Amino acid sequence: MSAAAPPVRRRSPKAVERAEGWSRRAPLLPALAFMLVVTQLPFLFTVYYSLQSWNLLRPDSRSFVWLANYAAVFTDAQFLTAALNTVLVTASCVLVAMVLGIALAMLLDRRFLGRGVVRTLLITPFLILPVATALLWKNIMFDPVFGLIGFLLTPFGLGDLDWVSQYPVVSVVTALVWQWTPFMMLLVLAGLQSQGRDVIEAGQVDGAGRWQMFVSVTLPHLRRYIELGVLLGSIYVVNTFDTIYMMTQGGPGTASANLPFYIYQRTFLGFDIGQSAAMGVVVVVGTIIVAMLALRLIFRSFMSVQEGNQ
Amino acid sequence: MTTAAPARPGAASAPRRPSRSTARSRRGHNARASALTVLTWAIGIVFVSPALWLVLTAFKQESDAATSPPTLFFQPTLDRFRAVLDAGFLPYLGNSVIATIVSTALVLVLGVPAAYALSIRPVKRTQDALFFFISTKMLPVVAVVVPLYVAAAEIAMLDNVWTLVVLYTAMNLPIAVWMLRSFFLEVPKGVIEAARMEGAGLARVLWSVMLPIMAPGVAATALICMIFSWNEFFFAVNLTAAQAATVPVFMVGFITSEGLFLAQLSAAATLASLPIVIVGWIAQRQLVRGLSMGAVK
């Protein structure tokens, strides 16, 4: 083979292209491999565990039960409650935060004295340790005896309402909305600032009213940003664990447990590895089904916003 | 902001109104503007008031913190901060610093080359890789925590800060790749071409050509990763105990402190949040870009 080779090493164009393709791809591989090992591999194990009856408290009883865990998941009333709570918390938090975020962004989208300071103030809730935010709302704002909310609502006869135990989901959503509104605000603000001034001025010259301007010019322009905010907000909020852990522990009973918290309970308090793995798989399949459409949409709005900015 | 789209015909040359009515409407406009400014300030302060109250409470004695009605004026003290430090806050802080800094460094080491590879010549495979990275953010952590826990227990890595480092790197890598890629896309193609023509290898191109241009973007990405790592709670509380617990886990001790240690809780919350609040203030312009994985500037 080597005897027949020409003195000058010449590779076919295809080989050159392939080599170039590899050199272009090589820098990507470490990151890709790392992500595969740390996220995909564990998931395969989750699927494997989900087919077994395995409780860490009874290590000798480990055995294959195939789909029995899945049957148990779908007949578990608490699991269904948790799934419902997840949807409820995520949807209400994202919607309320988005509406407030749009309102705040509109207020900030003009020049005024101390604009930077107000913006800095407004984003602060997003930067506070989420665990601390949860405690702040539970012990300092919502406390029935010493809480600020109770003090402010005393004139309305709601002074000693125990928010966290009577309305646990509302309390959790309140803390989450406070935390996520700044994010929505920043996103919408970025959208507003990418809007051409001339369009607005043209509208003003045409004599369009403020509300009319907002509905017919600003909102359509903001659509991509709102879409992106809702999708990203959902991705982050659906996995909420810290706020529920700190504020309600899923309680009273399981009234405010969402899926991450319920699965945590089954894993780390019940040590039921097989059962909680099955729940994990169900959650992933559910997420994939919900996300099938959304993921396409996410990808499109990611790409379009990114491209649109270039 | 300044790159306004090509002006619509007629928009720029719109007829101006007569000057007298402009003067009158400007006065009305000014009053309106000041009212709006006051309103914006008021809303901003009300919105952030729980945080302000938290900081205020941190400077109280416990007897001033737990009162009904709430106390606004009091003798400020640093006692509660001291109490937090005496309660063994510093080891938690140390773990948080290690987990945050090291995982962020790892993210950059893995993420910068990957983002570079994904920013040149977009092809189908590029889309697939980007799609893969973003899809891992959709994977709920609860779906992988069981095997991670079992694996960590198996190799005696439970309650080890390096376990957190690995997991936080995986948590932030997709965000960083997307964000860094959006910065790479802004670098003029000619710069890279020219460097390659002169025979610079990948490392040279990245290190001495791209990084100086990219420095602000890389810094912004790092700050975003730091925020996420610092705030992470799920892995920290489930995979660590006495040795490797981070600052958020320290706060768990205050769960049952209704009315008892409100001032100390506030002092701890303030200390625990302060580093990231400052980082976030510095990086506020880049915050959206990071959270939207580079999609929005």
Short mmCIF file of C-alpha atoms in Angstrom, two decimals, chain A residues 60-266:
data_model
loop_
_atom_site.label_atom_id
_atom_site.label_comp_id
_atom_site.label_asym_id
_atom_site.label_seq_id
_atom_site.Cartn_x
_atom_site.Cartn_y
_atom_site.Cartn_z
CA ASP A 60 -32.61 -7.13 50.04
CA SER A 61 -36.01 -6.84 48.47
CA ARG A 62 -34.77 -5.44 45.14
CA SER A 63 -36.47 -7.18 42.21
CA PHE A 64 -37.82 -6.55 38.73
CA VAL A 65 -41.49 -5.68 38.64
CA TRP A 66 -41.56 -4.27 35.09
CA LEU A 67 -44.45 -1.84 34.78
CA ALA A 68 -46.00 -2.22 38.24
CA ASN A 69 -44.47 1.08 39.38
CA TYR A 70 -46.09 2.90 36.47
CA ALA A 71 -49.48 1.40 37.27
CA ALA A 72 -49.01 2.66 40.83
CA VAL A 73 -48.10 6.14 39.62
CA PHE A 74 -51.29 6.57 37.65
CA THR A 75 -53.49 5.39 40.49
CA ASP A 76 -51.71 7.58 43.04
CA ALA A 77 -54.10 10.40 43.94
CA GLN A 78 -51.30 12.44 45.51
CA PHE A 79 -49.30 12.26 42.30
CA LEU A 80 -52.24 13.61 40.36
CA THR A 81 -52.74 16.41 42.90
CA ALA A 82 -49.07 17.29 42.59
CA ALA A 83 -49.32 17.30 38.79
CA LEU A 84 -52.31 19.60 38.97
CA ASN A 85 -50.50 21.91 41.41
CA THR A 86 -47.50 22.03 39.10
CA VAL A 87 -49.65 23.22 36.22
CA LEU A 88 -51.52 25.66 38.45
CA VAL A 89 -48.42 27.20 40.02
CA THR A 90 -46.52 27.43 36.75
CA ALA A 91 -49.36 28.89 34.71
CA SER A 92 -50.49 31.46 37.28
CA CYS A 93 -46.96 32.54 38.15
CA VAL A 94 -45.90 32.98 34.53
CA LEU A 95 -49.09 34.81 33.54
CA VAL A 96 -49.19 37.21 36.49
CA ALA A 97 -45.46 37.87 36.30
CA MET A 98 -45.74 38.57 32.59
CA VAL A 99 -48.62 41.04 32.97
CA LEU A 100 -46.82 42.87 35.79
CA GLY A 101 -43.57 42.69 33.84
CA ILE A 102 -45.14 44.32 30.78
CA ALA A 103 -46.61 47.09 32.94
CA LEU A 104 -43.29 47.80 34.67
CA ALA A 105 -41.38 47.67 31.40
CA MET A 106 -43.74 50.23 29.85
CA LEU A 107 -43.10 52.52 32.83
CA LEU A 108 -39.34 52.14 32.47
CA ASP A 109 -39.28 52.62 28.71
CA ARG A 110 -38.84 56.40 28.86
CA ARG A 111 -36.17 58.79 30.02
CA PHE A 112 -36.66 60.07 33.53
CA LEU A 113 -34.69 61.07 36.59
CA GLY A 114 -33.16 58.03 38.28
CA ARG A 115 -34.25 55.52 35.67
CA GLY A 116 -31.19 53.35 36.25
CA VAL A 117 -31.81 53.36 40.01
CA VAL A 118 -35.45 52.33 39.64
CA ARG A 119 -34.51 49.56 37.23
CA THR A 120 -31.85 48.35 39.65
CA LEU A 121 -34.41 48.35 42.48
CA LEU A 122 -36.92 46.45 40.38
CA ILE A 123 -34.56 43.65 39.36
CA THR A 124 -33.37 43.07 42.92
CA PRO A 125 -36.08 40.52 43.88
CA PHE A 126 -34.81 38.33 41.11
CA LEU A 127 -31.29 38.35 42.54
CA ILE A 128 -32.11 37.53 46.15
CA LEU A 129 -31.39 33.92 47.09
CA PRO A 130 -34.70 32.16 46.25
CA VAL A 131 -34.55 30.26 49.53
CA ALA A 132 -34.28 33.58 51.36
CA THR A 133 -37.16 34.99 49.33
CA ALA A 134 -39.33 32.09 50.44
CA LEU A 135 -38.48 32.68 54.11
CA LEU A 136 -38.98 36.41 53.71
CA TRP A 137 -42.53 35.90 52.46
CA LYS A 138 -43.38 33.13 54.89
CA ASN A 139 -41.96 34.54 58.13
CA ILE A 140 -41.79 38.27 57.59
CA MET A 141 -44.58 39.13 55.14
CA PHE A 142 -47.27 36.46 55.65
CA ASP A 143 -46.78 35.66 59.36
CA PRO A 144 -50.22 35.90 61.04
CA VAL A 145 -48.87 37.69 64.14
CA PHE A 146 -45.85 39.76 63.09
CA GLY A 147 -46.30 39.86 59.30
CA LEU A 148 -46.36 43.06 57.28
CA ILE A 149 -49.23 41.86 55.07
CA GLY A 150 -51.40 41.20 58.09
CA PHE A 151 -50.56 44.65 59.48
CA LEU A 152 -51.49 46.33 56.19
CA LEU A 153 -54.71 44.34 55.89
CA THR A 154 -55.86 44.93 59.49
CA PRO A 155 -58.16 47.82 58.46
CA PHE A 156 -59.91 45.37 56.12
CA GLY A 157 -60.44 42.81 58.84
CA LEU A 158 -57.91 40.39 57.38
CA GLY A 159 -55.25 41.13 59.98
CA ASP A 160 -54.76 37.70 61.48
CA LEU A 161 -55.29 35.58 58.41
CA ASP A 162 -52.76 32.75 58.30
CA TRP A 163 -51.98 32.99 54.59
CA VAL A 164 -49.43 30.19 54.32
CA SER A 165 -51.55 27.50 55.96
CA GLN A 166 -54.92 28.64 54.64
CA TYR A 167 -53.90 29.57 51.11
CA PRO A 168 -50.61 27.73 50.62
CA VAL A 169 -50.70 27.76 46.82
CA VAL A 170 -51.54 31.47 46.69
CA SER A 171 -48.69 32.19 49.11
CA VAL A 172 -46.20 30.20 47.05
CA VAL A 173 -47.34 31.82 43.81
CA THR A 174 -47.03 35.28 45.41
CA ALA A 175 -43.40 34.69 46.32
CA LEU A 176 -42.69 33.23 42.88
CA VAL A 177 -44.38 36.12 41.09
CA TRP A 178 -42.30 38.60 43.10
CA GLN A 179 -39.20 36.69 42.12
CA TRP A 180 -40.03 36.29 38.39
CA THR A 181 -41.64 39.62 37.52
CA PRO A 182 -38.24 41.34 37.14
CA PHE A 183 -37.17 38.72 34.62
CA MET A 184 -40.27 39.27 32.50
CA MET A 185 -39.80 43.01 32.86
CA LEU A 186 -36.21 42.90 31.61
CA LEU A 187 -37.20 40.70 28.67
CA VAL A 188 -40.08 42.96 27.64
CA LEU A 189 -37.89 46.02 28.14
CA ALA A 190 -35.35 44.55 25.72
CA GLY A 191 -38.21 44.09 23.27
CA LEU A 192 -39.46 47.65 23.72
CA GLN A 193 -36.01 49.07 23.19
CA SER A 194 -35.55 47.15 19.97
CA GLN A 195 -38.65 48.86 18.66
CA GLY A 196 -37.87 51.58 16.16
CA ARG A 197 -38.57 55.05 17.53
CA ASP A 198 -39.84 56.16 14.13
CA VAL A 199 -42.71 53.68 14.23
CA ILE A 200 -43.89 55.09 17.54
CA GLU A 201 -43.48 58.66 16.38
CA ALA A 202 -45.31 57.90 13.17
CA GLY A 203 -48.17 56.51 15.22
CA GLN A 204 -48.20 59.58 17.44
CA VAL A 205 -48.27 61.89 14.45
CA ASP A 206 -51.15 59.91 13.05
CA GLY A 207 -52.96 60.80 16.26
CA ALA A 208 -53.31 57.26 17.60
CA GLY A 209 -54.30 57.12 21.27
CA ARG A 210 -51.95 55.56 23.82
CA TRP A 211 -54.02 52.45 24.33
CA GLN A 212 -54.58 52.08 20.59
CA MET A 213 -50.82 52.42 20.02
CA PHE A 214 -50.14 49.78 22.65
CA VAL A 215 -52.58 47.25 21.22
CA SER A 216 -51.93 47.75 17.53
CA VAL A 217 -48.20 48.57 17.41
CA THR A 218 -46.41 47.65 20.64
CA LEU A 219 -48.03 44.32 21.48
CA PRO A 220 -47.54 42.76 18.04
CA HIS A 221 -43.91 43.85 18.15
CA LEU A 222 -43.52 42.36 21.63
CA ARG A 223 -45.09 39.04 20.67
CA ARG A 224 -41.81 37.20 20.18
CA TYR A 225 -40.47 38.51 23.47
CA ILE A 226 -43.61 37.61 25.38
CA GLU A 227 -43.60 34.15 23.81
CA LEU A 228 -39.99 33.69 24.82
CA GLY A 229 -40.67 34.95 28.35
CA VAL A 230 -43.59 32.56 28.81
CA LEU A 231 -41.61 29.62 27.52
CA LEU A 232 -38.45 30.34 29.52
CA GLY A 233 -40.44 31.23 32.62
CA SER A 234 -42.29 27.91 32.33
CA ILE A 235 -39.05 25.96 31.97
CA TYR A 236 -37.67 27.49 35.14
CA VAL A 237 -40.83 27.69 37.25
CA VAL A 238 -42.07 24.18 36.48
CA ASN A 239 -39.01 22.87 38.34
CA THR A 240 -39.64 25.01 41.42
CA PHE A 241 -38.54 23.18 44.52
CA ASP A 242 -36.86 25.63 46.89
CA THR A 243 -39.86 27.92 47.40
CA ILE A 244 -42.21 25.06 48.24
CA TYR A 245 -39.62 23.34 50.44
CA MET A 246 -39.06 26.49 52.48
CA MET A 247 -42.60 27.88 52.63
CA THR A 248 -44.99 24.97 52.97
CA GLN A 249 -43.10 21.67 52.77
CA GLY A 250 -45.86 20.74 50.35
CA GLY A 251 -48.40 21.12 53.10
CA PRO A 252 -50.76 21.28 54.78
CA GLY A 253 -50.89 17.58 53.94
CA THR A 254 -50.03 17.55 50.26
CA ALA A 255 -52.12 20.59 49.38
CA SER A 256 -49.25 22.58 47.89
CA ALA A 257 -46.83 19.87 46.75
CA ASN A 258 -45.79 20.07 43.12
CA LEU A 259 -44.16 17.24 41.21
CA PRO A 260 -40.53 18.06 42.04
CA PHE A 261 -41.40 18.27 45.73
CA TYR A 262 -43.56 15.14 45.77
CA ILE A 263 -40.92 13.07 43.98
CA TYR A 264 -38.33 14.44 46.40
CA GLN A 265 -40.49 13.26 49.29
CA ARG A 266 -40.84 9.79 47.85
#
